[in-house]
């Protein structure tokens, strides 16, 4: 004899309590929906609570196309919905900074905790609930093939939650070494994680089990190059040890060669570095870059940090040197071809002065000599925050089958919704919040 699970009915079921899921839930609850949010962790927030709370995106379709490199139709959803997201927070009196430049776009520092806690409060005020430490076992699919909710498990018992629409928003698969190795690159198995550990791809699996397709060709992810650490995993290191200035620097693999256009951004450099032998690189910069970029914050609201000093203090492997010969000797000691490292740097500087068009790989921006002593060299590794290759969705956030038809009743947002970004990146919080709002609207809560 089997136990019959408790049955709970609601207007909208959201699986995942991070930026995408809670934005969807709060939007719908504010408009009268009874929402149930199911979250594996002991608290809401996901990786959003670990972020800097900067809501930003590209400033035009052209810049989105150049720097994000994903599905243009899905990227257009972010651009068109972003003003709605910002205005919604202003109406709710969430603290928002003045507009500021961020990477290749513009955005705002927001009170991310107030936004997400506020969304949770709206859910509860509308007779909904947030179910923490609860696993989603399987989606419920009715006789007509419509996703009608989910079976969930908690230490206090099992609950079947029924709803006309279900949104998957569990945050991608970055927490699974096996899936990283399978879908990104074998080297990605050992990547450092700069995010919460709960996003292991279960939402994507649930979508596949219901008939949804995934974009297997998208190996992209958002992350940053980081220095080594004696205590990796402490949240303060996620930002403190990220070498954002790599886009102004040179990156050299163990053979001593450049392997990418560094100026496309540190997040893109992380992707290219994971493909290199031993998934590491030597990041090289000079006194000018150190003063202008390696000791200044990426966004105006962040505190300044000396990235080299903090890296070495935390256990990173690097050198500050007056001569390139010293950099070459350091490279040799750590398994890089020091002679070729020096030759590559000298070749770059010569071409940057007179023949930049002959650089290979080329540089789209920041093509200046890197020749002002002292010189800085730091061994860096890719660290992952979230993945780009999730379930196939359309512009209404509906999960699609292989034939392009929507899976009835099933929506996806955030990293569970794949391919708005390709190799590049244009704002993770913006991706999550805009698709969360769109998913809630598609579910009928406009």
Coordinates of C-alpha atoms in Angstrom, one line a residue:
X1 CA 0.0 0.0 0.0
X2 CA 1.4 3.4 -1.0
X3 CA 0.8 6.7 0.7
X4 CA -1.3 9.2 -1.2
X5 CA 0.5 12.6 -1.4
X6 CA -1.3 15.7 -0.2
X7 CA -2.7 17.7 -3.2
X8 CA -2.3 21.5 -3.3
X9 CA -3.8 23.7 -6.0
X10 CA -2.6 27.1 -7.1
X11 CA -2.7 29.5 -10.0
X12 CA 1.0 29.3 -10.8
X13 CA 3.8 26.9 -9.7
X14 CA 7.4 28.3 -9.8
X15 CA 10.3 25.8 -9.4
X16 CA 13.3 27.8 -8.1
X17 CA 13.5 30.7 -5.7
X18 CA 16.3 32.9 -7.2
X19 CA 16.1 36.0 -9.3
X20 CA 14.1 34.5 -12.2
X21 CA 11.7 32.5 -10.1
X22 CA 10.9 35.1 -7.5
X23 CA 10.6 37.9 -10.0
X24 CA 8.0 35.7 -11.9
X25 CA 6.3 34.8 -8.6
X26 CA 6.2 38.4 -7.3
X27 CA 4.9 39.8 -10.6
X28 CA 2.0 37.3 -10.7
X29 CA 1.2 37.5 -7.0
X30 CA 1.0 41.3 -7.2
X31 CA -1.7 40.8 -9.9
X32 CA -3.7 38.4 -7.8
X33 CA -2.3 35.0 -8.5
X34 CA -1.9 32.4 -5.8
X35 CA 1.7 31.2 -6.4
X36 CA 3.6 28.4 -4.9
X37 CA 7.4 28.6 -5.1
X38 CA 9.4 25.4 -4.6
X39 CA 13.1 25.8 -3.6
X40 CA 15.7 23.2 -2.8
X41 CA 17.8 25.4 -0.5
X42 CA 17.1 26.5 3.0
X43 CA 16.6 30.1 1.9
X44 CA 15.5 32.1 -1.1
X45 CA 17.9 34.1 -3.3
X46 CA 20.0 31.5 -5.1
X47 CA 23.1 33.0 -6.7
X48 CA 21.4 36.5 -6.9
X49 CA 22.2 37.0 -3.2
X50 CA 25.9 36.3 -4.0
X51 CA 26.0 38.9 -6.8
X52 CA 26.9 42.5 -6.6
X53 CA 23.2 43.4 -7.3
X54 CA 23.9 45.3 -10.5
X55 CA 20.9 45.1 -12.9
X56 CA 22.3 46.0 -16.3
X57 CA 22.2 45.0 -20.0
X58 CA 23.4 46.0 -23.4
X59 CA 22.3 49.4 -24.7
X60 CA 21.3 48.4 -28.2
X61 CA 20.6 45.3 -30.3
X62 CA 24.0 45.8 -32.1
X63 CA 25.9 45.7 -28.8
X64 CA 23.9 42.8 -27.6
X65 CA 24.7 40.9 -30.9
X66 CA 28.4 41.7 -30.6
X67 CA 29.0 41.0 -27.0
X68 CA 26.3 38.4 -26.0
X69 CA 26.3 36.4 -29.2
X70 CA 23.1 34.4 -28.5
X71 CA 19.7 34.0 -30.1
X72 CA 18.8 37.5 -31.3
X73 CA 15.1 36.9 -30.8
X74 CA 15.6 36.0 -27.2
X75 CA 18.1 38.8 -26.6
X76 CA 15.4 41.2 -27.9
X77 CA 13.1 40.0 -25.1
X78 CA 15.7 41.2 -22.5
X79 CA 16.1 44.6 -24.2
X80 CA 12.3 45.2 -24.6
X81 CA 11.4 44.0 -21.1
X82 CA 14.3 45.6 -19.2
X83 CA 12.6 49.0 -18.9
X84 CA 9.5 47.3 -17.5
X85 CA 11.6 45.5 -14.9
X86 CA 13.3 48.8 -13.8
X87 CA 10.0 50.6 -13.6
X88 CA 8.4 47.8 -11.6
X89 CA 11.1 48.1 -8.9
X90 CA 10.8 51.9 -8.8
X91 CA 7.0 51.6 -8.2
X92 CA 7.7 49.3 -5.3
X93 CA 10.3 51.8 -4.0
X94 CA 13.2 49.3 -4.2
X95 CA 16.4 51.3 -3.8
X96 CA 18.0 52.0 -7.2
X97 CA 21.2 54.0 -8.0
X98 CA 21.5 56.5 -10.8
X99 CA 22.2 55.0 -14.2
X100 CA 25.9 54.0 -14.7
X101 CA 28.0 52.4 -17.3
X102 CA 28.7 48.7 -16.8
X103 CA 31.0 46.7 -19.1
X104 CA 29.4 47.2 -22.6
X105 CA 26.1 48.5 -21.4
X106 CA 24.4 50.5 -18.7
X107 CA 22.5 49.7 -15.6
X108 CA 21.7 50.3 -11.9
X109 CA 22.8 49.1 -8.5
X110 CA 19.7 47.7 -6.9
X111 CA 18.8 46.5 -3.4
X112 CA 18.7 42.9 -4.5
X113 CA 17.7 41.6 -1.1
X114 CA 14.8 44.0 -0.9
X115 CA 13.6 43.0 -4.3
X116 CA 13.6 39.3 -3.7
X117 CA 12.3 39.4 -0.1
X118 CA 9.6 41.8 -1.4
X119 CA 8.6 39.3 -4.1
X120 CA 8.4 36.5 -1.5
X121 CA 6.2 38.8 0.7
X122 CA 3.9 39.5 -2.1
X123 CA 3.5 35.7 -2.7
X124 CA 2.6 35.1 0.9
X125 CA 0.2 38.1 1.1
X126 CA -1.7 36.7 -1.9
X127 CA -2.3 33.4 -0.1
X128 CA 0.6 31.7 -1.8
X129 CA 3.6 30.1 -0.2
X130 CA 7.4 29.6 -0.4
X131 CA 8.3 25.9 0.1
X132 CA 12.0 25.7 1.2
X133 CA 14.2 22.6 1.4
X134 CA 11.8 20.9 -1.0
X135 CA 12.8 18.7 -4.0
X136 CA 10.8 18.6 -7.2
X137 CA 10.6 14.9 -8.0
X138 CA 8.8 15.0 -11.3
X139 CA 6.4 17.2 -13.3
X140 CA 2.8 16.1 -13.5
X141 CA 1.6 15.6 -17.0
X142 CA -2.1 15.0 -17.7
X143 CA -3.7 12.6 -20.2
X144 CA -3.6 15.3 -22.9
X145 CA 0.2 15.9 -22.5
X146 CA -0.2 19.2 -20.6
X147 CA 2.1 20.0 -17.7
X148 CA -0.3 20.3 -14.8
X149 CA 2.1 20.8 -11.8
X150 CA 4.7 18.8 -10.0
X151 CA 5.2 16.1 -7.4
X152 CA 7.5 17.4 -4.6
X153 CA 9.2 15.9 -1.6
X154 CA 9.9 17.5 1.8
X155 CA 11.2 15.8 5.0
X156 CA 7.6 16.2 6.4
X157 CA 6.0 14.4 3.4
X158 CA 5.1 14.5 -0.3
X159 CA 2.9 17.1 -1.9
X160 CA 1.4 17.1 -5.4
X161 CA 1.1 20.8 -6.5
X162 CA -1.4 21.4 -9.3
X163 CA -1.3 24.5 -11.5
X164 CA -2.3 25.5 -15.0
X165 CA 1.2 26.8 -15.6
X166 CA 4.6 25.8 -14.2
X167 CA 7.8 27.9 -14.5
X168 CA 11.2 26.2 -14.4
X169 CA 13.7 28.7 -12.8
X170 CA 16.3 26.5 -11.0
X171 CA 19.4 28.4 -12.3
X172 CA 21.2 26.3 -14.8
X173 CA 23.7 23.3 -14.4
X174 CA 26.8 25.0 -13.1
X175 CA 26.7 23.1 -9.9
X176 CA 27.1 19.8 -11.6
X177 CA 30.7 18.8 -12.5
X178 CA 29.5 16.0 -14.7
X179 CA 27.1 18.1 -16.8
X180 CA 29.8 20.8 -17.1
X181 CA 32.2 18.3 -18.5
X182 CA 29.6 16.9 -20.9
X183 CA 28.1 20.1 -22.2
X184 CA 31.0 22.7 -22.0
X185 CA 34.4 20.9 -22.1
X186 CA 36.0 18.0 -20.2
X187 CA 38.2 20.6 -18.5
X188 CA 35.1 22.2 -17.1
X189 CA 34.6 19.4 -14.6
X190 CA 37.2 20.9 -12.3
X191 CA 36.1 24.6 -12.7
X192 CA 35.8 26.6 -9.6
X193 CA 32.2 27.5 -8.7
X194 CA 31.4 31.2 -8.0
X195 CA 27.7 30.6 -7.3
X196 CA 25.4 28.7 -5.1
X197 CA 25.8 24.9 -5.1
X198 CA 22.2 24.0 -5.6
X199 CA 21.8 24.8 -9.4
X200 CA 22.7 21.3 -10.7
X201 CA 20.6 21.2 -13.9
X202 CA 17.5 19.6 -12.4
X203 CA 15.2 22.1 -13.9
X204 CA 16.5 21.4 -17.3
X205 CA 16.1 17.7 -16.7
X206 CA 12.5 18.2 -15.7
X207 CA 11.8 20.1 -18.9
X208 CA 13.4 17.3 -21.0
X209 CA 11.4 14.7 -19.2
X210 CA 8.2 16.6 -20.2
X211 CA 9.3 16.6 -23.8
X212 CA 11.3 19.9 -24.0
X213 CA 14.4 20.2 -26.1
X214 CA 17.8 21.6 -25.0
X215 CA 20.3 23.6 -27.1
X216 CA 23.1 21.1 -27.1
X217 CA 25.3 23.4 -29.3
X218 CA 25.5 26.2 -26.7
X219 CA 28.6 25.6 -24.5
X220 CA 28.7 29.1 -23.1
X221 CA 28.7 30.2 -19.5
X222 CA 29.2 33.3 -17.5
X223 CA 32.1 33.4 -15.2
X224 CA 35.4 35.2 -14.5
X225 CA 39.1 34.4 -14.4
X226 CA 40.2 34.0 -10.8
X227 CA 43.5 33.6 -9.0
X228 CA 44.2 30.5 -6.9
X229 CA 43.2 30.6 -3.3
X230 CA 43.9 28.6 -0.1
X231 CA 40.2 28.9 0.8
X232 CA 38.2 29.0 -2.4
X233 CA 34.5 29.0 -1.8
X234 CA 34.3 32.0 0.6
X235 CA 31.8 34.4 -0.9
X236 CA 34.1 37.4 -0.6
X237 CA 36.5 35.7 -3.1
X238 CA 33.9 35.5 -5.9
X239 CA 34.4 39.2 -6.6
X240 CA 37.7 39.9 -4.9
X241 CA 39.7 37.3 -6.8
X242 CA 38.0 37.9 -10.2
X243 CA 40.5 39.5 -12.6
X244 CA 38.1 41.7 -14.5
X245 CA 41.0 43.7 -16.0
X246 CA 42.1 40.7 -18.1
X247 CA 40.3 42.4 -21.0
X248 CA 43.0 45.0 -21.1
X249 CA 45.8 42.5 -20.5
X250 CA 47.4 39.6 -22.4
X251 CA 46.4 36.0 -21.8
X252 CA 49.0 33.3 -22.6
X253 CA 48.6 29.5 -22.5
X254 CA 51.2 27.1 -21.2
X255 CA 52.8 27.1 -24.6
X256 CA 53.3 30.9 -24.3
X257 CA 50.8 31.9 -27.0
X258 CA 47.8 34.2 -27.0
X259 CA 44.6 32.3 -27.7
X260 CA 41.7 34.8 -27.8
X261 CA 40.8 38.4 -28.3
X262 CA 41.1 39.5 -24.6
X263 CA 39.2 42.7 -25.2
X264 CA 35.8 40.9 -25.6
X265 CA 35.7 40.8 -21.8
X266 CA 36.9 38.8 -18.8
X267 CA 33.7 36.7 -19.0
X268 CA 34.5 35.6 -22.6
X269 CA 38.2 35.0 -21.6
X270 CA 37.0 32.5 -19.0
X271 CA 35.2 30.5 -21.7
X272 CA 38.3 30.4 -23.9
X273 CA 40.6 29.6 -21.0
X274 CA 38.7 26.5 -20.0
X275 CA 39.6 25.1 -23.4
X276 CA 43.3 25.5 -22.9
X277 CA 45.7 22.8 -21.6
X278 CA 45.1 22.4 -17.8
X279 CA 42.4 25.1 -18.1
X280 CA 44.7 27.9 -17.0
X281 CA 46.5 31.0 -18.4
X282 CA 49.1 33.6 -17.5
X283 CA 47.5 37.0 -17.3
X284 CA 50.1 39.7 -18.0
X285 CA 49.7 43.5 -17.6
X286 CA 51.8 46.6 -16.9
X287 CA 51.9 49.6 -14.6
X288 CA 49.4 51.6 -16.8
X289 CA 46.8 48.8 -16.8
X290 CA 47.4 48.3 -13.1
X291 CA 46.8 51.9 -12.2
X292 CA 43.8 52.4 -14.6
X293 CA 42.0 49.0 -14.3
X294 CA 43.5 46.5 -11.8
X295 CA 43.1 48.8 -8.8
X296 CA 39.8 50.4 -9.8
X297 CA 36.2 48.9 -9.5
X298 CA 34.3 47.7 -12.5
X299 CA 31.2 49.6 -11.4
X300 CA 31.1 52.9 -9.6
X301 CA 29.4 51.6 -6.5
X302 CA 32.0 48.9 -5.8
X303 CA 35.1 49.5 -3.5
X304 CA 38.5 49.7 -5.1
X305 CA 40.8 46.7 -4.7
X306 CA 44.4 46.0 -5.7
X307 CA 43.7 42.8 -7.5
X308 CA 47.3 41.6 -7.6
X309 CA 47.9 42.3 -3.9
X310 CA 44.7 40.5 -2.9
X311 CA 45.5 37.6 -5.2
X312 CA 48.9 37.0 -3.7
X313 CA 47.7 37.5 -0.1
X314 CA 45.0 34.8 -0.7
X315 CA 47.4 32.3 -2.1
X316 CA 47.6 33.1 -5.8
X317 CA 50.7 32.6 -7.9
X318 CA 52.0 35.8 -9.4
X319 CA 55.0 38.2 -9.8
X320 CA 55.6 41.9 -10.0
X321 CA 58.8 42.5 -12.0
X322 CA 60.9 45.2 -13.5
X323 CA 62.1 43.1 -16.4
X324 CA 60.4 40.7 -18.8
X325 CA 63.2 38.2 -18.2
X326 CA 61.9 37.9 -14.6
X327 CA 58.4 37.2 -15.9
X328 CA 59.8 34.6 -18.2
X329 CA 61.6 32.9 -15.3
X330 CA 58.5 32.9 -13.2
X331 CA 56.5 31.4 -16.1
X332 CA 59.1 28.6 -16.5
X333 CA 58.9 27.8 -12.8
X334 CA 55.2 27.3 -13.1
X335 CA 55.0 25.1 -16.2
X336 CA 54.7 27.8 -18.9
X337 CA 57.2 28.2 -21.7
X338 CA 58.9 31.3 -20.4
X339 CA 61.0 32.0 -23.5
X340 CA 57.8 32.0 -25.7
X341 CA 55.9 34.1 -23.1
X342 CA 58.5 36.8 -23.4
X343 CA 58.6 36.5 -27.2
X344 CA 54.8 36.8 -27.4
X345 CA 54.7 39.9 -25.2
X346 CA 57.5 41.5 -27.3
X347 CA 55.8 40.6 -30.6
X348 CA 52.5 42.0 -29.3
X349 CA 54.1 45.3 -28.2
X350 CA 55.9 45.7 -31.6
X351 CA 52.7 45.1 -33.5
X352 CA 50.5 47.3 -31.2
X353 CA 52.8 50.2 -32.0
X354 CA 52.9 49.9 -35.8
X355 CA 51.0 47.0 -37.2
X356 CA 48.1 46.1 -34.9
X357 CA 46.1 44.7 -37.9
X358 CA 48.6 41.8 -38.1
X359 CA 47.9 40.7 -34.5
X360 CA 46.6 37.1 -34.3
X361 CA 44.3 36.7 -32.5
X362 CA 43.3 40.3 -33.2
X363 CA 42.0 42.8 -30.7
X364 CA 38.8 44.7 -31.2
X365 CA 39.7 47.3 -28.6
X366 CA 42.4 48.4 -26.2
X367 CA 45.2 47.7 -28.7
X368 CA 48.0 49.6 -26.8
X369 CA 51.5 48.5 -26.0
X370 CA 51.8 46.9 -22.6
X371 CA 55.4 48.0 -21.8
X372 CA 55.5 50.2 -18.7
X373 CA 57.4 48.6 -15.8
X374 CA 56.7 47.2 -13.3
X375 CA 55.1 44.2 -15.0
X376 CA 52.5 42.0 -13.5
X377 CA 51.9 38.3 -14.2
X378 CA 49.3 36.1 -12.5
X379 CA 48.2 32.5 -13.1
X380 CA 44.4 32.5 -13.6
X381 CA 41.7 29.9 -13.9
X382 CA 38.1 30.0 -15.1
X383 CA 35.4 30.1 -12.5
X384 CA 31.7 29.6 -13.4
X385 CA 28.6 31.5 -12.2
X386 CA 25.9 30.3 -14.5
X387 CA 25.4 28.4 -17.8
X388 CA 23.8 29.6 -21.1
X389 CA 22.7 26.3 -22.7
X390 CA 19.3 25.5 -21.3
X391 CA 15.9 24.5 -22.5
X392 CA 14.8 25.8 -25.9
X393 CA 12.3 28.6 -25.4
X394 CA 10.5 31.1 -27.6
X395 CA 10.0 34.8 -26.9
X396 CA 7.1 34.1 -24.6
X397 CA 9.3 31.9 -22.4
X398 CA 7.4 28.7 -23.4
X399 CA 9.5 25.5 -23.4
X400 CA 9.7 24.1 -26.9
X401 CA 9.8 20.5 -28.2
X402 CA 12.3 19.4 -30.9
X403 CA 9.7 20.2 -33.6
X404 CA 9.4 23.8 -32.2
X405 CA 5.9 23.3 -30.7
X406 CA 5.4 24.5 -27.1
X407 CA 5.1 22.0 -24.3
X408 CA 1.7 22.9 -23.0
X409 CA 1.7 24.4 -19.5
X410 CA 5.5 24.7 -19.2
X411 CA 7.6 27.8 -19.1
X412 CA 11.3 28.5 -18.3
X413 CA 13.2 31.6 -17.1
X414 CA 16.7 32.6 -16.2
X415 CA 19.4 30.0 -16.9
X416 CA 16.9 27.2 -17.4
X417 CA 15.8 29.1 -20.5
X418 CA 18.7 28.6 -22.9
X419 CA 20.6 30.6 -25.5
X420 CA 19.7 34.3 -25.0
X421 CA 23.5 34.5 -24.6
X422 CA 26.1 32.6 -26.6
X423 CA 29.7 32.9 -25.5
X424 CA 29.3 36.5 -24.4
X425 CA 27.2 38.1 -21.8
X426 CA 24.9 41.0 -21.2
X427 CA 23.7 40.9 -17.6
X428 CA 22.7 37.8 -15.6
X429 CA 20.2 39.6 -13.3
X430 CA 18.6 41.2 -16.3
X431 CA 18.3 37.9 -18.1
X432 CA 16.6 36.3 -15.0
X433 CA 14.3 39.2 -14.2
X434 CA 13.1 39.9 -17.7
X435 CA 12.3 36.3 -18.6
X436 CA 10.7 35.8 -15.2
X437 CA 8.3 38.7 -15.9
X438 CA 7.6 37.4 -19.4
X439 CA 6.9 33.9 -18.1
X440 CA 4.4 35.3 -15.6
X441 CA 2.8 37.3 -18.3
X442 CA 2.5 34.3 -20.6
X443 CA 0.9 32.5 -17.7
X444 CA -1.9 35.1 -17.8
X445 CA -0.7 37.7 -15.2
X446 CA -0.2 40.9 -17.1

